[in-house]
Amino acid sequence: MGTARRVGTATAAAALAIVLAGCGPAPWEYGDGGDATPSPTRSTSSPAPAPVPNDLSSGSTQRELVAGAVTATVDYWSTLSMDLWTAEAVKPVSISMVTEVTPDDGQKVYLQSATMVAVAHDRDGETLGALDPQSDTSAVSPGYLVLAPYSYSQTFNVGALPADTAYVQLQFTYDFLVQTTPTSKEYAKQTASDMLTVAIFQPGQ
């Protein structure tokens, strides 16, 4: 009788082990909380970096800027192909501008100055530094006449940038003087700002 009892107990224990094995790991094996749902497997691969935006990817772009009564239409382009916009290259950026004034009572609009500041960034968006501002200030008073059909054109150059520059932000500032009346020698100052993001080509990447 003692032998039969021991055999029966062993058989029952084996059957219980088989049932538990078929149900997967016991809840207490996942630590506190008893949640039997395994944690998802984490991917060890790094996501592909997002492409760098480029406002001059098509070679040119146009912006409409509003500063008070002045609306300026500005065209930007580069004569240098985008695959040659490397960190060490001299990179020209040309602008052409014409303005309108609202209401148009016959007063004129003059451009006092146009300034560009180039700020370099790495692929993570960290700032690597800014180049010295470039500015074109009118040598005539009260400024360059930019009221349509008269326009303003200029070319600025983006110089050498840090080797790990992924893109450069070009910050533009335009200062206008607007006649208060068509015959007045008094002027109201208006300022418009704009920014372009241009990708820097990195050979081998």
mmCIF file of N, CA, C and O in Angstrom, residues 51-61 63 76-87 89-95 116-123 128 156-159 161-162 164-172 194-202:
data_model
loop_
_atom_site.group_PDB
_atom_site.id
_atom_site.type_symbol
_atom_site.label_atom_id
_atom_site.label_comp_id
_atom_site.label_asym_id
_atom_site.label_seq_id
_atom_site.Cartn_x
_atom_site.Cartn_y
_atom_site.Cartn_z
ATOM 1 N N PRO A 51 15.354 63.378 -43.136
ATOM 2 C CA PRO A 51 16.028 64.206 -44.136
ATOM 3 C C PRO A 51 16.051 65.671 -43.704
ATOM 4 O O PRO A 51 15.133 66.152 -43.050
ATOM 5 N N VAL A 52 17.109 66.374 -44.071
ATOM 6 C CA VAL A 52 17.258 67.781 -43.713
ATOM 7 C C VAL A 52 16.408 68.622 -44.665
ATOM 8 O O VAL A 52 16.493 68.456 -45.877
ATOM 9 N N PRO A 53 15.555 69.517 -44.142
ATOM 10 C CA PRO A 53 14.761 70.360 -45.031
ATOM 11 C C PRO A 53 15.653 71.306 -45.828
ATOM 12 O O PRO A 53 16.731 71.686 -45.375
ATOM 13 N N ASN A 54 15.194 71.664 -47.010
ATOM 14 C CA ASN A 54 15.996 72.529 -47.877
ATOM 15 C C ASN A 54 15.056 73.439 -48.665
ATOM 16 O O ASN A 54 14.366 72.987 -49.582
ATOM 17 N N ASP A 55 15.039 74.717 -48.305
ATOM 18 C CA ASP A 55 14.165 75.668 -48.987
ATOM 19 C C ASP A 55 14.619 75.976 -50.406
ATOM 20 O O ASP A 55 13.853 76.552 -51.187
ATOM 21 N N LEU A 56 15.851 75.612 -50.749
ATOM 22 C CA LEU A 56 16.355 75.850 -52.104
ATOM 23 C C LEU A 56 16.536 74.539 -52.870
ATOM 24 O O LEU A 56 17.321 74.461 -53.813
ATOM 25 N N SER A 57 15.811 73.487 -52.452
ATOM 26 C CA SER A 57 15.976 72.185 -53.103
ATOM 27 C C SER A 57 15.638 72.233 -54.592
ATOM 28 O O SER A 57 16.198 71.492 -55.387
ATOM 29 N N SER A 58 14.716 73.123 -54.966
ATOM 30 C CA SER A 58 14.361 73.260 -56.384
ATOM 31 C C SER A 58 15.212 74.308 -57.089
ATOM 32 O O SER A 58 15.022 74.575 -58.273
ATOM 33 N N GLY A 59 16.135 74.917 -56.350
ATOM 34 C CA GLY A 59 17.002 75.940 -56.928
ATOM 35 C C GLY A 59 16.615 77.349 -56.556
ATOM 36 O O GLY A 59 17.443 78.253 -56.591
ATOM 37 N N SER A 60 15.318 77.544 -56.199
ATOM 38 C CA SER A 60 14.862 78.891 -55.839
ATOM 39 C C SER A 60 13.596 78.787 -54.998
ATOM 40 O O SER A 60 12.952 77.737 -54.935
ATOM 41 N N THR A 61 13.250 79.889 -54.354
ATOM 42 C CA THR A 61 11.988 79.967 -53.620
ATOM 43 C C THR A 61 11.553 81.423 -53.560
ATOM 44 O O THR A 61 12.371 82.332 -53.733
ATOM 45 N N ARG A 63 9.121 84.282 -51.300
ATOM 46 C CA ARG A 63 8.432 84.580 -50.049
ATOM 47 C C ARG A 63 7.705 85.919 -50.171
ATOM 48 O O ARG A 63 8.165 86.827 -50.865
ATOM 49 N N TYR A 76 14.533 84.185 -53.834
ATOM 50 C CA TYR A 76 15.852 83.716 -53.413
ATOM 51 C C TYR A 76 16.299 82.605 -54.362
ATOM 52 O O TYR A 76 15.495 81.741 -54.717
ATOM 53 N N TRP A 77 17.566 82.594 -54.697
ATOM 54 C CA TRP A 77 18.111 81.500 -55.502
ATOM 55 C C TRP A 77 19.623 81.450 -55.333
ATOM 56 O O TRP A 77 20.233 82.363 -54.782
ATOM 57 N N SER A 78 20.206 80.355 -55.816
ATOM 58 C CA SER A 78 21.660 80.213 -55.791
ATOM 59 C C SER A 78 22.135 79.735 -57.156
ATOM 60 O O SER A 78 21.517 78.854 -57.769
ATOM 61 N N THR A 79 23.218 80.316 -57.612
ATOM 62 C CA THR A 79 23.803 79.882 -58.882
ATOM 63 C C THR A 79 24.688 78.650 -58.685
ATOM 64 O O THR A 79 25.175 78.084 -59.657
ATOM 65 N N LEU A 80 24.867 78.239 -57.428
ATOM 66 C CA LEU A 80 25.674 77.059 -57.120
ATOM 67 C C LEU A 80 24.746 75.868 -56.910
ATOM 68 O O LEU A 80 23.806 75.930 -56.115
ATOM 69 N N SER A 81 25.008 74.776 -57.632
ATOM 70 C CA SER A 81 24.197 73.578 -57.499
ATOM 71 C C SER A 81 24.196 73.089 -56.057
ATOM 72 O O SER A 81 25.192 73.188 -55.348
ATOM 73 N N MET A 82 23.048 72.528 -55.621
ATOM 74 C CA MET A 82 22.911 72.113 -54.226
ATOM 75 C C MET A 82 23.910 71.025 -53.831
ATOM 76 O O MET A 82 24.310 70.934 -52.670
ATOM 77 N N ASP A 83 24.350 70.187 -54.784
ATOM 78 C CA ASP A 83 25.330 69.156 -54.441
ATOM 79 C C ASP A 83 26.734 69.728 -54.281
ATOM 80 O O ASP A 83 27.661 69.013 -53.896
ATOM 81 N N LEU A 84 26.868 71.043 -54.534
ATOM 82 C CA LEU A 84 28.153 71.722 -54.315
ATOM 83 C C LEU A 84 28.099 72.631 -53.077
ATOM 84 O O LEU A 84 29.084 73.302 -52.774
ATOM 85 N N TRP A 85 26.973 72.597 -52.397
ATOM 86 C CA TRP A 85 26.854 73.351 -51.138
ATOM 87 C C TRP A 85 27.506 72.525 -50.023
ATOM 88 O O TRP A 85 26.828 71.912 -49.190
ATOM 89 N N THR A 86 28.805 72.487 -50.030
ATOM 90 C CA THR A 86 29.551 71.782 -48.998
ATOM 91 C C THR A 86 29.985 72.768 -47.922
ATOM 92 O O THR A 86 29.923 73.991 -48.112
ATOM 93 N N ALA A 87 30.435 72.232 -46.798
ATOM 94 C CA ALA A 87 30.788 73.095 -45.666
ATOM 95 C C ALA A 87 31.888 74.080 -46.031
ATOM 96 O O ALA A 87 31.847 75.246 -45.624
ATOM 97 N N ALA A 89 32.823 75.222 -49.065
ATOM 98 C CA ALA A 89 32.636 76.028 -50.271
ATOM 99 C C ALA A 89 32.106 77.421 -49.940
ATOM 100 O O ALA A 89 31.484 77.654 -48.900
ATOM 101 N N VAL A 90 32.349 78.364 -50.852
ATOM 102 C CA VAL A 90 31.707 79.677 -50.798
ATOM 103 C C VAL A 90 30.378 79.539 -51.537
ATOM 104 O O VAL A 90 30.341 79.196 -52.714
ATOM 105 N N LYS A 91 29.271 79.816 -50.843
ATOM 106 C CA LYS A 91 27.937 79.486 -51.338
ATOM 107 C C LYS A 91 27.133 80.775 -51.558
ATOM 108 O O LYS A 91 26.691 81.414 -50.593
ATOM 109 N N PRO A 92 26.926 81.179 -52.814
ATOM 110 C CA PRO A 92 26.211 82.435 -53.076
ATOM 111 C C PRO A 92 24.695 82.285 -52.930
ATOM 112 O O PRO A 92 24.107 81.273 -53.304
ATOM 113 N N VAL A 93 24.077 83.324 -52.365
ATOM 114 C CA VAL A 93 22.616 83.403 -52.267
ATOM 115 C C VAL A 93 22.204 84.761 -52.836
ATOM 116 O O VAL A 93 22.626 85.802 -52.329
ATOM 117 N N SER A 94 21.388 84.722 -53.882
ATOM 118 C CA SER A 94 20.943 85.963 -54.517
ATOM 119 C C SER A 94 19.503 86.260 -54.110
ATOM 120 O O SER A 94 18.704 85.347 -53.874
ATOM 121 N N ILE A 95 19.192 87.542 -54.016
ATOM 122 C CA ILE A 95 17.830 87.959 -53.698
ATOM 123 C C ILE A 95 17.386 89.037 -54.684
ATOM 124 O O ILE A 95 18.205 89.804 -55.208
ATOM 125 N N MET A 116 22.074 89.674 -43.850
ATOM 126 C CA MET A 116 21.980 88.217 -43.775
ATOM 127 C C MET A 116 22.953 87.695 -42.722
ATOM 128 O O MET A 116 24.111 88.111 -42.686
ATOM 129 N N VAL A 117 22.471 86.791 -41.871
ATOM 130 C CA VAL A 117 23.303 86.094 -40.891
ATOM 131 C C VAL A 117 23.145 84.600 -41.130
ATOM 132 O O VAL A 117 22.008 84.091 -41.177
ATOM 133 N N ALA A 118 24.261 83.881 -41.303
ATOM 134 C CA ALA A 118 24.240 82.433 -41.529
ATOM 135 C C ALA A 118 24.589 81.717 -40.223
ATOM 136 O O ALA A 118 25.621 82.006 -39.609
ATOM 137 N N VAL A 119 23.702 80.791 -39.804
ATOM 138 C CA VAL A 119 23.890 80.040 -38.560
ATOM 139 C C VAL A 119 23.968 78.552 -38.896
ATOM 140 O O VAL A 119 23.021 77.995 -39.480
ATOM 141 N N ALA A 120 25.077 77.905 -38.528
ATOM 142 C CA ALA A 120 25.287 76.491 -38.837
ATOM 143 C C ALA A 120 24.690 75.598 -37.759
ATOM 144 O O ALA A 120 24.732 75.920 -36.567
ATOM 145 N N HIS A 121 24.141 74.433 -38.182
ATOM 146 C CA HIS A 121 23.566 73.452 -37.258
ATOM 147 C C HIS A 121 24.041 72.060 -37.648
ATOM 148 O O HIS A 121 24.232 71.771 -38.835
ATOM 149 N N ASP A 122 24.179 71.172 -36.647
ATOM 150 C CA ASP A 122 24.498 69.790 -36.960
ATOM 151 C C ASP A 122 23.208 69.007 -37.160
ATOM 152 O O ASP A 122 22.101 69.563 -37.098
ATOM 153 N N ARG A 123 23.321 67.684 -37.403
ATOM 154 C CA ARG A 123 22.146 66.882 -37.730
ATOM 155 C C ARG A 123 21.167 66.789 -36.567
ATOM 156 O O ARG A 123 19.976 66.549 -36.761
ATOM 157 N N LEU A 128 26.114 75.269 -34.209
ATOM 158 C CA LEU A 128 27.574 75.163 -34.274
ATOM 159 C C LEU A 128 28.248 76.529 -34.328
ATOM 160 O O LEU A 128 29.470 76.616 -34.222
ATOM 161 N N PHE A 156 24.573 87.680 -51.505
ATOM 162 C CA PHE A 156 25.391 87.458 -50.324
ATOM 163 C C PHE A 156 26.094 86.105 -50.473
ATOM 164 O O PHE A 156 25.618 85.231 -51.207
ATOM 165 N N ASN A 157 27.205 85.946 -49.772
ATOM 166 C CA ASN A 157 27.956 84.692 -49.835
ATOM 167 C C ASN A 157 28.035 84.051 -48.451
ATOM 168 O O ASN A 157 28.402 84.718 -47.482
ATOM 169 N N VAL A 158 27.689 82.765 -48.397
ATOM 170 C CA VAL A 158 27.843 81.989 -47.169
ATOM 171 C C VAL A 158 29.233 81.359 -47.211
ATOM 172 O O VAL A 158 29.530 80.548 -48.084
ATOM 173 N N GLY A 159 30.089 81.737 -46.273
ATOM 174 C CA GLY A 159 31.464 81.259 -46.273
ATOM 175 C C GLY A 159 31.609 79.871 -45.676
ATOM 176 O O GLY A 159 30.639 79.116 -45.523
ATOM 177 N N LEU A 161 31.928 76.744 -43.281
ATOM 178 C CA LEU A 161 31.187 76.350 -42.091
ATOM 179 C C LEU A 161 31.913 75.188 -41.407
ATOM 180 O O LEU A 161 32.775 74.543 -42.011
ATOM 181 N N PRO A 162 31.597 74.877 -40.148
ATOM 182 C CA PRO A 162 32.189 73.709 -39.496
ATOM 183 C C PRO A 162 31.960 72.441 -40.313
ATOM 184 O O PRO A 162 30.926 72.289 -40.977
ATOM 185 N N ASP A 164 31.078 69.450 -39.668
ATOM 186 C CA ASP A 164 29.927 68.591 -39.375
ATOM 187 C C ASP A 164 28.599 69.330 -39.515
ATOM 188 O O ASP A 164 27.574 68.885 -39.008
ATOM 189 N N THR A 165 28.597 70.447 -40.259
ATOM 190 C CA THR A 165 27.354 71.182 -40.503
ATOM 191 C C THR A 165 26.431 70.362 -41.394
ATOM 192 O O THR A 165 26.821 69.918 -42.471
ATOM 193 N N ALA A 166 25.181 70.167 -40.941
ATOM 194 C CA ALA A 166 24.183 69.443 -41.732
ATOM 195 C C ALA A 166 23.277 70.407 -42.494
ATOM 196 O O ALA A 166 22.791 70.085 -43.575
ATOM 197 N N TYR A 167 23.033 71.581 -41.905
ATOM 198 C CA TYR A 167 22.245 72.593 -42.602
ATOM 199 C C TYR A 167 22.588 73.961 -42.028
ATOM 200 O O TYR A 167 23.131 74.079 -40.923
ATOM 201 N N VAL A 168 22.268 74.980 -42.809
ATOM 202 C CA VAL A 168 22.533 76.350 -42.392
ATOM 203 C C VAL A 168 21.231 77.138 -42.482
ATOM 204 O O VAL A 168 20.451 76.967 -43.431
ATOM 205 N N GLN A 169 20.970 77.940 -41.460
ATOM 206 C CA GLN A 169 19.806 78.814 -41.469
ATOM 207 C C GLN A 169 20.270 80.216 -41.839
ATOM 208 O O GLN A 169 21.172 80.770 -41.198
ATOM 209 N N LEU A 170 19.650 80.775 -42.875
ATOM 210 C CA LEU A 170 19.984 82.110 -43.360
ATOM 211 C C LEU A 170 18.907 83.068 -42.868
ATOM 212 O O LEU A 170 17.750 82.988 -43.285
ATOM 213 N N GLN A 171 19.305 83.947 -41.963
ATOM 214 C CA GLN A 171 18.365 84.885 -41.347
ATOM 215 C C GLN A 171 18.506 86.244 -42.035
ATOM 216 O O GLN A 171 19.582 86.851 -42.018
ATOM 217 N N PHE A 172 17.411 86.718 -42.627
ATOM 218 C CA PHE A 172 17.414 87.979 -43.366
ATOM 219 C C PHE A 172 16.596 89.029 -42.612
ATOM 220 O O PHE A 172 15.541 88.721 -42.051
ATOM 221 N N ASP A 194 12.984 87.258 -42.423
ATOM 222 C CA ASP A 194 12.736 85.999 -43.121
ATOM 223 C C ASP A 194 13.863 85.035 -42.787
ATOM 224 O O ASP A 194 14.948 85.459 -42.336
ATOM 225 N N MET A 195 13.623 83.741 -42.989
ATOM 226 C CA MET A 195 14.667 82.751 -42.737
ATOM 227 C C MET A 195 14.553 81.604 -43.733
ATOM 228 O O MET A 195 13.457 81.087 -43.976
ATOM 229 N N LEU A 196 15.675 81.229 -44.305
ATOM 230 C CA LEU A 196 15.757 80.072 -45.189
ATOM 231 C C LEU A 196 16.592 78.998 -44.521
ATOM 232 O O LEU A 196 17.581 79.295 -43.851
ATOM 233 N N THR A 197 16.205 77.737 -44.721
ATOM 234 C CA THR A 197 17.008 76.596 -44.282
ATOM 235 C C THR A 197 17.552 75.909 -45.522
ATOM 236 O O THR A 197 16.784 75.549 -46.419
ATOM 237 N N VAL A 198 18.875 75.747 -45.572
ATOM 238 C CA VAL A 198 19.514 75.141 -46.739
ATOM 239 C C VAL A 198 20.394 73.985 -46.272
ATOM 240 O O VAL A 198 21.229 74.152 -45.368
ATOM 241 N N ALA A 199 20.213 72.817 -46.872
ATOM 242 C CA ALA A 199 20.996 71.642 -46.498
ATOM 243 C C ALA A 199 22.429 71.780 -46.991
ATOM 244 O O ALA A 199 22.693 72.356 -48.055
ATOM 245 N N ILE A 200 23.353 71.248 -46.212
ATOM 246 C CA ILE A 200 24.764 71.227 -46.592
ATOM 247 C C ILE A 200 25.125 69.808 -47.026
ATOM 248 O O ILE A 200 24.881 68.844 -46.291
ATOM 249 N N PHE A 201 25.639 69.697 -48.229
ATOM 250 C CA PHE A 201 25.991 68.374 -48.776
ATOM 251 C C PHE A 201 27.243 67.860 -48.082
ATOM 252 O O PHE A 201 28.252 68.559 -48.008
ATOM 253 N N GLN A 202 27.145 66.631 -47.580
ATOM 254 C CA GLN A 202 28.274 65.993 -46.906
ATOM 255 C C GLN A 202 28.693 64.766 -47.701
ATOM 256 O O GLN A 202 28.012 63.739 -47.671
#
